[in-house]
Structures are given as structure tokens and as C-alpha cells.
Coordinates of C-alpha atoms in Angstrom, one line a residue:
Chain A
E1 CA -4.5 -18.9 -3.1
P2 CA -3.8 -17.5 0.3
E3 CA -5.0 -14.1 1.1
V4 CA -4.9 -11.6 3.9
T5 CA -8.3 -11.2 5.1
Q6 CA -9.8 -8.1 7.4
T7 CA -12.7 -7.7 9.6
P8 CA -15.2 -5.8 9.8
S9 CA -15.4 -4.6 6.3
H10 CA -17.0 -1.4 7.6
Q11 CA -17.1 -0.2 11.1
V12 CA -18.9 3.0 12.4
T13 CA -18.6 4.4 15.6
Q14 CA -18.6 7.5 17.8
M15 CA -15.9 10.0 18.3
G16 CA -14.3 8.9 21.5
Q17 CA -14.9 5.3 21.1
E18 CA -12.4 2.3 21.0
V19 CA -12.4 0.2 18.0
I20 CA -10.2 -2.9 17.2
L21 CA -9.8 -3.8 13.5
R22 CA -8.6 -7.2 12.8
C23 CA -6.6 -8.8 10.2
V24 CA -5.5 -12.6 9.5
P25 CA -2.3 -12.3 7.1
I26 CA -0.9 -14.9 5.2
S27 CA -0.1 -18.0 7.3
N28 CA 3.7 -18.1 6.7
H29 CA 4.4 -14.4 6.5
L30 CA 6.3 -12.8 9.2
Y31 CA 6.1 -9.3 8.5
F32 CA 2.8 -7.3 9.3
Y33 CA 1.9 -3.8 8.3
W34 CA -1.1 -1.5 8.7
Y35 CA -1.5 1.2 6.3
R36 CA -4.5 4.1 6.0
Q37 CA -5.9 5.6 3.0
I38 CA -8.3 8.6 3.7
L39 CA -10.7 8.9 1.1
G40 CA -9.2 10.4 -2.5
Q41 CA -5.7 10.7 -0.9
K42 CA -2.4 8.4 -1.0
V43 CA -1.9 5.3 1.1
E44 CA 0.0 6.0 4.0
F45 CA 2.0 3.9 6.2
L46 CA 1.5 3.4 10.0
V47 CA 3.3 0.7 11.5
S48 CA 5.0 -2.4 10.8
F49 CA 5.5 -5.5 13.2
Y50 CA 7.9 -8.4 13.1
N51 CA 8.8 -11.0 15.8
N52 CA 6.3 -9.7 18.3
E53 CA 7.3 -6.1 18.2
I54 CA 7.1 -2.9 16.5
S55 CA 9.7 -2.4 13.7
E56 CA 8.9 1.1 13.0
K57 CA 6.1 3.5 13.1
S58 CA 4.8 6.7 11.5
E59 CA 4.1 10.0 13.1
I60 CA 0.6 9.2 12.5
F61 CA 1.0 6.2 14.9
D62 CA 0.6 8.2 18.3
D63 CA -0.2 7.0 21.9
Q64 CA -4.0 6.4 20.4
F65 CA -2.8 3.4 18.3
S66 CA -1.5 -0.1 19.1
V67 CA -1.2 -3.2 17.4
E68 CA -1.1 -6.9 18.8
R69 CA -0.7 -10.2 17.6
P70 CA -2.8 -12.1 20.2
D71 CA -2.3 -15.5 18.7
G72 CA -0.8 -17.1 15.7
S73 CA -3.0 -16.0 13.3
N74 CA -4.7 -12.5 14.1
F75 CA -3.0 -9.1 14.1
T76 CA -5.0 -6.4 15.3
L77 CA -4.8 -2.6 15.4
K78 CA -6.5 -0.8 18.0
I79 CA -7.3 3.0 18.3
R80 CA -8.2 3.7 21.7
S81 CA -10.4 6.9 21.7
T82 CA -11.5 7.8 17.9
K83 CA -11.1 11.0 16.4
L84 CA -13.1 12.3 13.2
E85 CA -9.9 12.5 11.4
D86 CA -9.2 8.7 11.9
S87 CA -12.1 8.0 9.6
A88 CA -10.3 6.3 6.4
M89 CA -9.9 3.1 4.9
Y90 CA -7.4 0.7 7.1
F91 CA -5.4 -1.8 4.9
C92 CA -3.5 -4.8 6.6
A93 CA -0.6 -6.0 4.7
S94 CA 1.8 -9.1 5.1
R95 CA 5.0 -10.2 3.7
P96 CA 7.0 -13.4 3.7
S97 CA 10.6 -13.7 5.2
S98 CA 12.1 -13.6 1.8
G99 CA 11.1 -11.1 -1.1
N100 CA 9.6 -7.7 -1.0
T101 CA 6.1 -8.2 -1.8
Q102 CA 3.5 -7.0 0.5
Y103 CA -0.1 -8.7 -0.3
F104 CA -2.9 -6.5 1.2
G105 CA -6.3 -7.4 2.4
P106 CA -9.5 -5.7 1.5
G107 CA -9.3 -3.0 3.9
T108 CA -11.6 -1.7 6.5
R109 CA -13.5 1.2 6.1
L110 CA -13.8 3.1 9.5
T111 CA -16.5 6.1 9.8
V112 CA -16.2 8.0 13.1
L113 CA -19.0 10.2 13.7
Chain B
Q1 CA 13.4 12.7 0.7
Q2 CA 11.1 10.1 1.3
Q3 CA 8.4 10.9 -1.4
V4 CA 7.4 9.4 -4.5
K5 CA 5.8 11.9 -6.7
Q6 CA 3.5 10.6 -9.3
S7 CA 1.6 11.8 -12.3
P8 CA -1.0 12.5 -13.9
Q9 CA -3.5 12.5 -11.2
S10 CA -6.1 11.1 -13.9
L11 CA -5.8 9.7 -17.3
I12 CA -8.3 9.0 -19.8
V13 CA -7.3 6.5 -22.7
Q14 CA -9.3 5.0 -25.4
K15 CA -9.7 1.2 -25.7
G16 CA -6.4 -0.1 -27.4
G17 CA -4.4 2.8 -26.3
I18 CA -1.4 3.1 -24.4
S19 CA -1.8 4.4 -20.6
I20 CA 1.7 5.9 -19.0
I21 CA 1.9 7.0 -15.7
N22 CA 4.9 8.3 -14.3
C23 CA 6.6 8.5 -10.8
A24 CA 9.8 10.2 -9.5
Y25 CA 11.8 9.6 -6.1
E26 CA 14.6 11.2 -4.2
N27 CA 15.8 8.9 -1.9
T28 CA 18.9 6.7 -3.6
A29 CA 18.2 4.1 -1.0
F30 CA 15.5 2.9 -2.3
D31 CA 15.9 -0.5 -4.1
Y32 CA 12.2 -1.7 -4.8
F33 CA 9.7 0.0 -6.8
P34 CA 6.3 -1.8 -7.3
W35 CA 3.1 -0.6 -8.9
Y36 CA -0.1 -1.7 -7.3
Q37 CA -3.9 -1.8 -8.9
Q38 CA -6.5 -0.8 -7.0
F39 CA -10.3 -1.4 -7.8
P40 CA -13.0 0.7 -5.7
G41 CA -13.6 -1.1 -2.3
K42 CA -10.9 -3.4 -2.6
G43 CA -7.4 -3.3 -1.1
P44 CA -4.2 -2.8 -3.5
A45 CA -2.9 -5.5 -5.4
L46 CA 0.6 -6.0 -6.8
L47 CA 0.7 -5.4 -10.6
I48 CA 4.5 -5.5 -11.3
A49 CA 7.8 -4.5 -9.7
I50 CA 11.6 -3.7 -10.5
R51 CA 14.5 -3.5 -9.0
P52 CA 17.1 -0.7 -9.9
D53 CA 19.4 -3.1 -11.4
V54 CA 17.3 -3.4 -14.7
S55 CA 15.8 -0.7 -16.8
E56 CA 12.7 -2.7 -18.0
K57 CA 10.7 -5.3 -17.0
K58 CA 7.8 -6.6 -18.7
E59 CA 4.7 -8.7 -17.7
G60 CA 2.0 -9.1 -20.5
R61 CA 0.4 -5.9 -21.6
F62 CA 2.2 -4.3 -18.4
T63 CA 5.8 -2.8 -18.7
I64 CA 7.8 -0.8 -16.2
S65 CA 10.7 1.6 -17.4
F66 CA 13.3 2.3 -14.8
N67 CA 16.0 5.3 -15.2
K68 CA 18.1 4.9 -12.4
S69 CA 20.2 8.4 -13.3
A70 CA 17.0 10.2 -13.3
K71 CA 15.5 8.6 -10.4
Q72 CA 12.2 8.0 -12.5
F73 CA 10.1 5.1 -13.3
S74 CA 6.9 4.7 -15.4
L75 CA 4.4 2.1 -16.0
H76 CA 2.9 1.4 -19.5
I77 CA -0.1 -0.7 -20.1
M78 CA -0.4 -1.4 -23.8
D79 CA -3.5 -2.4 -25.7
S80 CA -5.4 -0.7 -22.8
Q81 CA -8.9 -2.3 -22.1
P82 CA -12.0 -1.1 -19.9
G83 CA -11.1 -3.9 -17.4
D84 CA -7.9 -1.8 -16.7
S85 CA -9.9 1.0 -15.3
A86 CA -8.6 1.6 -11.6
T87 CA -6.3 3.6 -9.5
Y88 CA -2.7 2.8 -10.0
F89 CA -0.2 3.5 -7.1
C90 CA 3.5 3.5 -7.5
A91 CA 5.6 2.8 -4.6
A92 CA 9.0 2.5 -3.4
T93 CA 10.8 0.7 -0.3
G94 CA 14.8 0.6 0.5
D95 CA 15.1 0.4 4.2
A96 CA 18.6 -1.0 5.3
G97 CA 16.8 -3.7 7.9
N98 CA 13.7 -5.8 7.4
N99 CA 11.1 -3.3 7.7
R100 CA 10.5 -2.4 3.7
K101 CA 7.6 -0.2 4.7
L102 CA 6.1 1.0 1.3
I103 CA 6.3 4.9 0.4
W104 CA 3.4 5.5 -1.9
G105 CA 2.6 8.0 -4.9
L106 CA -0.6 9.8 -4.7
G107 CA -2.4 7.6 -7.2
T108 CA -3.5 7.9 -10.8
S109 CA -6.8 7.3 -11.8
L110 CA -7.0 5.5 -15.1
A111 CA -10.6 5.2 -17.1
V112 CA -10.3 3.5 -20.3
N113 CA -13.4 4.2 -22.4
P114 CA -14.5 1.3 -24.7

């Protein structure tokens, strides 16, 4: 069964450094999302992406964040200058053109020191 | 208005018992209500979902009850098993466009004792 994959599973970085989190959505899906989950808290929407552009972004998704679909398979989230409060689990999700179900990857745990 | 309120925060049930998790929303534009199950270290996985035009949906041991007038919906897990021990999130979406971002509840940590 097709699944969303994410790499790396765990990323440790120093505050102020740039990180790129990678996702490979399910191949025939057209809608892509990033969510984050701070330890012990609820899942929060960051950004949605469709037709090679951002559809919507939350207030969390400030100028330090960017997303890109550099080729036909990868979907990346870049944080330019990480802060301590960026430490969280980041989930990528994808959704087909029809239907509401979003399929989630296993997540990348980002630890900012 | 974009919030989804979920309770309880944690739940302990004996094996074979019924687990009930409740959610409430305010935004009447929401039109899709999924429940996700998350095991430690894993991503959320869709468990069951409902649209507001039905009052109940059942899939195996899992049932969603939906009360449109009260703007509430709940997950019932019948014959709860230790393998059901996980965190359960209710969510909602209803964007007029194609975005369909999910608004999440806070989650319920379920422990099923053997």
C-alpha cells in the first residue's frame, strides 16, 4: 500500500542553523501539507500546498519557513534559522484530488539545541 | 470558532470495555470529521471519519456518533483491547476551497488494561 515517507526520522541542530525536512507524498496525490506537534500537545497546521504554490499558511509559518516541491516526488519544509521553540515532531501529509482523507508520514523529530 | 474541543485528556478502560471520546466544534462550515489514531513515535493514521449528513458510522469495533444540532461527535470503541492503547485525535475540516486543512483536538491518551 502506498505511504508517505519522511526523512530524516530525527534531526538535531543548533539554534540558528537551517534545516530541511523531506517528504515523499503518495505519488498520485495533489495536495500536500505540513503539520507539527510539540511534545504532548495537539497537532497544528503549518501550510498547505497545491499546484506548486502555497494554498494557505498558519500564523506559525512565518518568514523563517518555506516549502518547495523541487521535483515530481519530493516535498520539503525548510526552516532558515531554527529557534528552540521549533523543536517538535513535523508531519507531512498528502491527499488525493478527490476525497478528504489526508495520509500522514511517520514524522521527523526536530530537536533544536 | 476554528477550535475543536476534545475530552477526556486521558482514559483508562478495562479490556472488553467501551471507550468513549467526545469532541465539540463551533464552526458550522465544518463538513468532514475524521478520527486519527497515533501510536508512540508514529504519524497519525486515519481510523474512521464521518460527514454531517449521517448520525452514525460504524466500522468494526469503532463507531462515530454525530449530533449536528449539538455540534458534537464522539468515538466509541467497543470491546476495547490492549492493542487499542494509543492517542486518539478528533479533527475537522470544511474549507470552502480545496485546502481542507485539518483542525485538531488536543488528543486523548487511551490505555486499555489487560
